[in-house]
């Protein structure tokens, strides 16, 4: 495959039913009203020279290279800023415009280094291309006068350089930062000849507000902003379109290679989730895939005290199969199980759950979604009928009121956050419900209408109070409720009770009653209301209750079933939606159908040729408890570091130590591998062939950029283990696995690799009723028929502050790091976040004699850890906050086993703690953790 060059039509497309007919160089063309002459020319097959124009940014008209002549109009207008008109006749190649363009280009070249042959952008430079396009053959101006050729290069960013000597001040980088990313970190400083691009008032890029999303690098037409990887490795020569393996946004990228070496990841303009945008992780942090820490050969040991010994694949697979059979012979069929990974493809996850059900012969399979979004699955299924977000990401462009609750999109889902910020700058209102003041509350040209700074653990009380206002003040959308919903009256009676009023709940929530009432009124009456939520909703003892509360509020106000509204979980990992879709929970087969349903189970049994147990298997916490009790003896762990990601580390490690066979499949020897008997090397996303499903239910192709460095695909390994255990599982290619998924799963019935390759992506349900997918769910009817209102009584968490533990710890993520940091810490991203810190309010810090930079101990009723403090007023008094990306922190040493009542999702967001200056005794004695904590 050659290098994929995406066409650039110069200015963005205009939508609308009205069209205009015109001629460009004698070629007739019909375009929507409002289209620029430049874009119309491109659509007619005539490319007008340009430098400041690109179809990802609004027209700017500064470079003067795109001049044209138009019959009946004086002068030579810029084609990028001139809209078409009916009957217009445009001439793009007259002697007059050719001479003007050559003069303009001559001025650019006169202040530009003439090092094209050695320049890193040689062959990929628009200035170079346009010089040839306009026919420039000589430059009459020398270098004797003032110029910018000696400007110093800024190399401070880990991933790209800024060389101002090559800058033509086209403002594309500035506009990309403003219009696409929304950070507004760049500006043009000075005037005339002194004009130059500046990062936040003259700072270095690294020290500025730049978030390294790469939009400026992508927009730059010269080598002014260039990836260090291109400088070091040379220009790539071929492209592979694939999908990012970080967060649940699911951005599409062109992996650009030179031979077999990956040079850069470039966001794909036709990617439906990201539309050509990216963040620092997806754009630049791919180096972990070839990091020397990766383990590429299977390893086995008899006990966890032994040294690892490398073996071949056949030996490792045979060892696993023999030990699993032996354990089942001694302890029973249910003595073993597996855990699937949200970082793996749908196909890889599917074969692991199939291996457990068909080869192991039980339903002891669970997934990391247990500890993040399992309440989403329960809550949305109870109310709407299916476990998934209701909208596509584009929908936010039609929202009038946006509620962000328990989520931090600018750090955790930055590409979607950029979409959201564009809508907010256009006038949409913002309500943020969070104990912490996240950046979105106040950023350039954005200020939240309401920040409901609730106490950790009070989510349900807040959402009930908002619903109370809607019901008691007559703000219910009665027509929607009467036509589309059921059990409303019982819910309305419950929610209208005085105990749910903002005034009564204020002491519980900490949110002033009038502020909460105003927010509720805004959501109910402000037009299209869209709810976006994250782990601050689900990782609570009432996580499932809260999800149902959000659904109740949306239904009561009629904010379901059209663009611009909905209830939308922002999934943390790249395929957490897909891992749930594939049947990774012990009680559900693919498509969220219960294992006890005889008809459903029969379909699987017929195709798989194996009887399946009708009773649900063990959840992850049940596996741990059974292991400690001595009845659960063997575990296959696919791509998850449960010794870091699950709560109460001591209990987890005790369970792992008690097992006789722990099999870990991963890229690196992680904390769980300390307790493993078999290590099976996994594959990075650059080696995978299959699909991911993002937070908007979008199924995207993941294409291999390189062959598996371990010699096997992960789906092959699961199949070979199952086969060695006596259940043959054979596929020639992952497309066959998807075909089987489609045959068994109604929501995937129309999905195939061929369709994905043709359409780019689809959102499930994709079937005969929706052959190209479903962007918006529940349009005319809910999946369950009628939407169901469910009473959501507030039950306080048992985890409360005490005299011994007077503070409440809550956790979150930071932009540069991802999850437990196994990937991002092995990239240049560590430059921005070299350690986790504890944010503590000035009042709480002063009481304890703590200042910024002090090393402090963080203690809960189950454990203790040490980290540095940062004084911050982002949290209210009594609340402390930390991220969980670095091994020294080990946040799960202090988190408890409290969990959601319905799903056992851990209550990571509420832990009673004490903070104090570290004593001279030093860091608490505990195992040094090799990976950081908490799943997202």
Short mmCIF file of C-alpha atoms in Angstrom, two decimals, residues 554-806:
data_model
loop_
_atom_site.label_atom_id
_atom_site.label_comp_id
_atom_site.label_asym_id
_atom_site.label_seq_id
_atom_site.Cartn_x
_atom_site.Cartn_y
_atom_site.Cartn_z
CA UNK A 554 -33.76 12.09 30.52
CA UNK A 555 -37.06 10.33 29.99
CA UNK A 556 -39.00 12.73 32.20
CA UNK A 557 -37.79 15.68 30.10
CA UNK A 558 -38.15 13.92 26.74
CA UNK A 559 -34.41 14.06 26.07
CA UNK A 560 -34.14 10.68 24.34
CA UNK A 561 -34.48 9.50 20.77
CA UNK A 562 -33.18 12.35 18.61
CA UNK A 563 -29.93 14.15 17.90
CA UNK A 564 -28.55 16.46 20.56
CA UNK A 565 -29.94 14.62 23.59
CA UNK A 566 -29.44 11.26 25.30
CA UNK A 567 -27.61 9.47 28.09
CA UNK A 568 -24.05 8.78 27.06
CA UNK A 569 -21.42 6.87 29.06
CA UNK A 570 -17.88 7.97 28.22
CA UNK A 571 -16.14 4.60 28.22
CA UNK A 572 -12.62 4.59 29.57
CA UNK A 573 -10.82 1.94 27.55
CA UNK A 574 -10.73 1.47 23.80
CA UNK A 575 -12.94 -1.62 23.72
CA UNK A 576 -14.78 -1.70 27.03
CA UNK A 577 -18.06 -1.43 25.10
CA UNK A 578 -17.02 -4.26 22.81
CA UNK A 579 -15.82 -6.54 25.58
CA UNK A 580 -19.27 -6.26 27.17
CA UNK A 581 -21.01 -6.72 23.79
CA UNK A 582 -19.12 -9.96 23.24
CA UNK A 583 -20.55 -11.80 26.24
CA UNK A 584 -17.81 -11.30 28.78
CA UNK A 585 -20.08 -11.16 31.81
CA UNK A 586 -20.79 -14.46 33.61
CA UNK A 587 -24.56 -14.08 33.25
CA UNK A 588 -24.74 -12.95 29.61
CA UNK A 589 -23.92 -14.22 26.16
CA UNK A 590 -23.08 -11.81 23.36
CA UNK A 591 -25.68 -9.12 22.79
CA UNK A 592 -26.58 -8.95 26.51
CA UNK A 593 -28.80 -12.05 26.48
CA UNK A 594 -29.06 -14.01 29.70
CA UNK A 595 -27.37 -17.37 29.89
CA UNK A 596 -30.46 -18.90 31.53
CA UNK A 597 -32.62 -18.23 28.44
CA UNK A 598 -33.05 -21.68 26.91
CA UNK A 599 -33.77 -20.37 23.42
CA UNK A 600 -30.73 -18.11 23.38
CA UNK A 601 -28.48 -20.72 24.86
CA UNK A 602 -29.74 -23.24 22.31
CA UNK A 603 -28.60 -21.07 19.40
CA UNK A 604 -25.07 -21.03 20.80
CA UNK A 605 -25.10 -24.72 21.62
CA UNK A 606 -26.15 -25.61 18.08
CA UNK A 607 -23.34 -23.59 16.50
CA UNK A 608 -20.69 -24.40 19.09
CA UNK A 609 -21.58 -28.08 19.33
CA UNK A 610 -21.32 -28.05 23.12
CA UNK A 611 -23.89 -27.92 25.94
CA UNK A 612 -23.61 -24.77 28.05
CA UNK A 613 -24.31 -24.32 31.72
CA UNK A 614 -27.55 -22.37 32.31
CA UNK A 615 -26.43 -20.85 35.60
CA UNK A 616 -24.29 -17.68 35.69
CA UNK A 617 -20.69 -18.13 36.68
CA UNK A 618 -18.48 -16.24 39.11
CA UNK A 619 -17.83 -12.52 38.94
CA UNK A 620 -14.27 -11.32 39.51
CA UNK A 621 -14.83 -10.58 43.23
CA UNK A 622 -16.44 -14.01 43.64
CA UNK A 623 -13.42 -15.62 41.97
CA UNK A 624 -11.12 -13.92 44.47
CA UNK A 625 -13.24 -14.94 47.45
CA UNK A 626 -13.45 -18.53 46.20
CA UNK A 627 -9.70 -18.62 45.63
CA UNK A 628 -9.04 -17.56 49.21
CA UNK A 629 -11.55 -20.18 50.33
CA UNK A 630 -9.71 -22.83 48.32
CA UNK A 631 -12.38 -23.70 45.74
CA UNK A 632 -11.23 -21.61 42.76
CA UNK A 633 -7.81 -22.75 41.57
CA UNK A 634 -7.03 -21.59 38.02
CA UNK A 635 -7.39 -18.28 36.15
CA UNK A 636 -6.66 -17.11 32.60
CA UNK A 637 -6.15 -13.32 32.53
CA UNK A 638 -6.24 -11.65 29.13
CA UNK A 639 -4.56 -8.26 29.02
CA UNK A 640 -5.54 -6.95 32.47
CA UNK A 641 -3.42 -6.18 35.50
CA UNK A 642 -5.93 -7.16 38.16
CA UNK A 643 -3.38 -6.91 40.94
CA UNK A 644 -3.34 -3.20 40.16
CA UNK A 645 -6.77 -2.50 38.75
CA UNK A 646 -8.94 -4.13 41.39
CA UNK A 647 -9.64 -2.76 44.87
CA UNK A 648 -7.98 -3.83 48.10
CA UNK A 649 -4.69 -5.02 46.66
CA UNK A 650 -3.96 -7.24 49.66
CA UNK A 651 -7.09 -9.30 49.07
CA UNK A 652 -6.39 -9.61 45.34
CA UNK A 653 -2.82 -10.76 45.84
CA UNK A 654 -3.95 -13.21 48.52
CA UNK A 655 -6.37 -14.71 46.02
CA UNK A 656 -3.76 -14.91 43.28
CA UNK A 657 -1.26 -16.49 45.68
CA UNK A 658 -3.80 -19.14 46.62
CA UNK A 659 -4.33 -20.33 43.05
CA UNK A 660 -2.36 -23.18 41.53
CA UNK A 661 -2.45 -21.80 37.98
CA UNK A 662 -2.50 -18.15 37.00
CA UNK A 663 -2.03 -17.48 33.29
CA UNK A 664 -1.27 -13.91 32.23
CA UNK A 665 -1.39 -12.79 28.61
CA UNK A 666 0.02 -9.28 28.21
CA UNK A 667 2.70 -7.12 26.63
CA UNK A 668 4.72 -6.59 29.80
CA UNK A 669 5.44 -8.42 33.03
CA UNK A 670 2.94 -6.56 35.18
CA UNK A 671 2.03 -6.78 38.85
CA UNK A 672 -0.34 -9.69 38.26
CA UNK A 673 2.49 -11.59 36.57
CA UNK A 674 4.28 -11.69 39.91
CA UNK A 675 1.69 -14.30 40.89
CA UNK A 676 1.54 -16.06 37.52
CA UNK A 677 2.73 -19.52 36.56
CA UNK A 678 2.46 -18.96 32.81
CA UNK A 679 3.13 -15.79 30.86
CA UNK A 680 1.86 -15.65 27.28
CA UNK A 681 3.04 -12.66 25.24
CA UNK A 682 0.25 -10.53 23.81
CA UNK A 683 0.04 -8.27 20.79
CA UNK A 684 -0.10 -4.49 20.62
CA UNK A 685 -2.80 -2.75 18.61
CA UNK A 686 -0.28 -2.31 15.81
CA UNK A 687 -0.23 -6.09 15.40
CA UNK A 688 -3.95 -6.78 15.81
CA UNK A 689 -6.45 -7.63 13.09
CA UNK A 690 -10.07 -7.23 14.06
CA UNK A 691 -12.44 -4.62 15.47
CA UNK A 692 -12.90 -2.30 18.44
CA UNK A 693 -16.27 -0.89 19.53
CA UNK A 694 -16.10 2.61 20.99
CA UNK A 695 -18.32 4.47 23.44
CA UNK A 696 -20.82 5.43 20.74
CA UNK A 697 -21.29 1.77 19.70
CA UNK A 698 -19.13 2.37 16.63
CA UNK A 699 -17.42 -0.75 15.31
CA UNK A 700 -14.08 0.21 13.77
CA UNK A 701 -11.55 -1.93 11.93
CA UNK A 702 -8.19 -2.52 13.53
CA UNK A 703 -5.67 -3.44 10.86
CA UNK A 704 -2.21 -4.87 11.47
CA UNK A 705 0.68 -2.52 10.81
CA UNK A 706 3.20 -5.27 11.51
CA UNK A 707 3.19 -9.01 12.10
CA UNK A 708 2.78 -10.24 15.71
CA UNK A 709 6.16 -9.82 17.32
CA UNK A 710 5.44 -12.85 19.52
CA UNK A 711 4.71 -15.06 16.53
CA UNK A 712 1.01 -15.58 17.31
CA UNK A 713 -2.19 -13.57 17.34
CA UNK A 714 -4.00 -13.57 20.67
CA UNK A 715 -7.12 -15.18 19.19
CA UNK A 716 -4.95 -18.03 17.95
CA UNK A 717 -3.62 -18.65 21.45
CA UNK A 718 -7.11 -18.96 22.98
CA UNK A 719 -8.19 -21.27 20.17
CA UNK A 720 -5.15 -23.51 20.64
CA UNK A 721 -5.69 -23.75 24.41
CA UNK A 722 -9.33 -24.72 23.85
CA UNK A 723 -8.31 -27.28 21.24
CA UNK A 724 -5.66 -28.76 23.55
CA UNK A 725 -8.33 -29.10 26.23
CA UNK A 726 -10.47 -31.18 23.90
CA UNK A 727 -12.73 -28.59 22.34
CA UNK A 728 -11.59 -27.81 18.76
CA UNK A 729 -11.64 -24.10 17.95
CA UNK A 730 -10.24 -23.18 14.55
CA UNK A 731 -10.49 -20.03 12.46
CA UNK A 732 -8.47 -19.13 9.40
CA UNK A 733 -8.82 -15.37 9.93
CA UNK A 734 -10.46 -12.94 12.37
CA UNK A 735 -13.10 -12.18 9.75
CA UNK A 736 -14.44 -15.69 10.38
CA UNK A 737 -14.75 -14.90 14.06
CA UNK A 738 -16.74 -11.77 13.26
CA UNK A 739 -18.94 -13.81 10.93
CA UNK A 740 -19.70 -16.13 13.86
CA UNK A 741 -20.40 -13.17 16.13
CA UNK A 742 -22.81 -11.80 13.53
CA UNK A 743 -24.55 -15.16 13.19
CA UNK A 744 -25.14 -15.36 16.96
CA UNK A 745 -25.72 -11.72 17.92
CA UNK A 746 -28.79 -9.85 16.60
CA UNK A 747 -27.26 -6.39 17.08
CA UNK A 748 -24.24 -7.45 14.99
CA UNK A 749 -26.19 -9.42 12.37
CA UNK A 750 -25.20 -7.12 9.51
CA UNK A 751 -21.58 -6.63 10.52
CA UNK A 752 -18.73 -8.04 8.47
CA UNK A 753 -15.19 -7.04 7.66
CA UNK A 754 -16.29 -6.44 4.07
CA UNK A 755 -18.97 -3.99 5.19
CA UNK A 756 -16.59 -2.20 7.55
CA UNK A 757 -13.98 -1.91 4.81
CA UNK A 758 -16.63 -0.43 2.52
CA UNK A 759 -18.35 1.96 4.95
CA UNK A 760 -15.45 2.71 7.28
CA UNK A 761 -17.44 1.93 10.42
CA UNK A 762 -20.95 1.15 11.62
CA UNK A 763 -22.78 1.58 14.91
CA UNK A 764 -24.74 -1.31 16.28
CA UNK A 765 -27.52 -2.31 16.00
CA UNK A 766 -26.52 -3.18 12.45
CA UNK A 767 -28.96 -5.66 10.95
CA UNK A 768 -31.68 -5.95 8.34
CA UNK A 769 -33.64 -3.14 9.98
CA UNK A 770 -30.56 -0.89 10.01
CA UNK A 771 -28.12 -2.23 7.41
CA UNK A 772 -25.71 0.71 7.80
CA UNK A 773 -25.98 0.99 11.57
CA UNK A 774 -27.82 3.10 14.12
CA UNK A 775 -26.35 6.49 15.09
CA UNK A 776 -29.22 7.34 17.46
CA UNK A 777 -30.93 4.78 19.67
CA UNK A 778 -34.54 4.65 20.87
CA UNK A 779 -35.86 6.96 18.13
CA UNK A 780 -39.47 5.74 17.93
CA UNK A 781 -39.47 3.13 20.64
CA UNK A 782 -37.10 1.91 23.30
CA UNK A 783 -35.25 -1.37 22.83
CA UNK A 784 -37.38 -2.83 25.65
CA UNK A 785 -40.55 -1.37 24.12
CA UNK A 786 -41.37 1.38 26.58
CA UNK A 787 -38.86 3.22 28.68
CA UNK A 788 -39.16 2.16 32.31
CA UNK A 789 -39.01 4.57 35.22
CA UNK A 790 -37.31 3.04 38.25
CA UNK A 791 -37.40 4.58 41.76
CA UNK A 792 -33.87 5.43 42.92
CA UNK A 793 -33.78 5.86 46.70
CA UNK A 794 -30.59 7.41 48.02
CA UNK A 795 -28.65 5.07 50.29
CA UNK A 796 -25.54 6.63 51.86
CA UNK A 797 -22.32 4.75 51.37
CA UNK A 798 -20.97 2.88 54.33
CA UNK A 799 -17.57 4.45 53.58
CA UNK A 800 -17.70 7.65 55.60
CA UNK A 801 -15.19 9.99 57.12
CA UNK A 802 -14.41 9.47 60.79
CA UNK A 803 -12.17 11.09 63.38
CA UNK A 804 -9.46 8.63 62.39
CA UNK A 805 -10.02 9.06 58.65
CA UNK A 806 -11.52 12.54 58.30
#
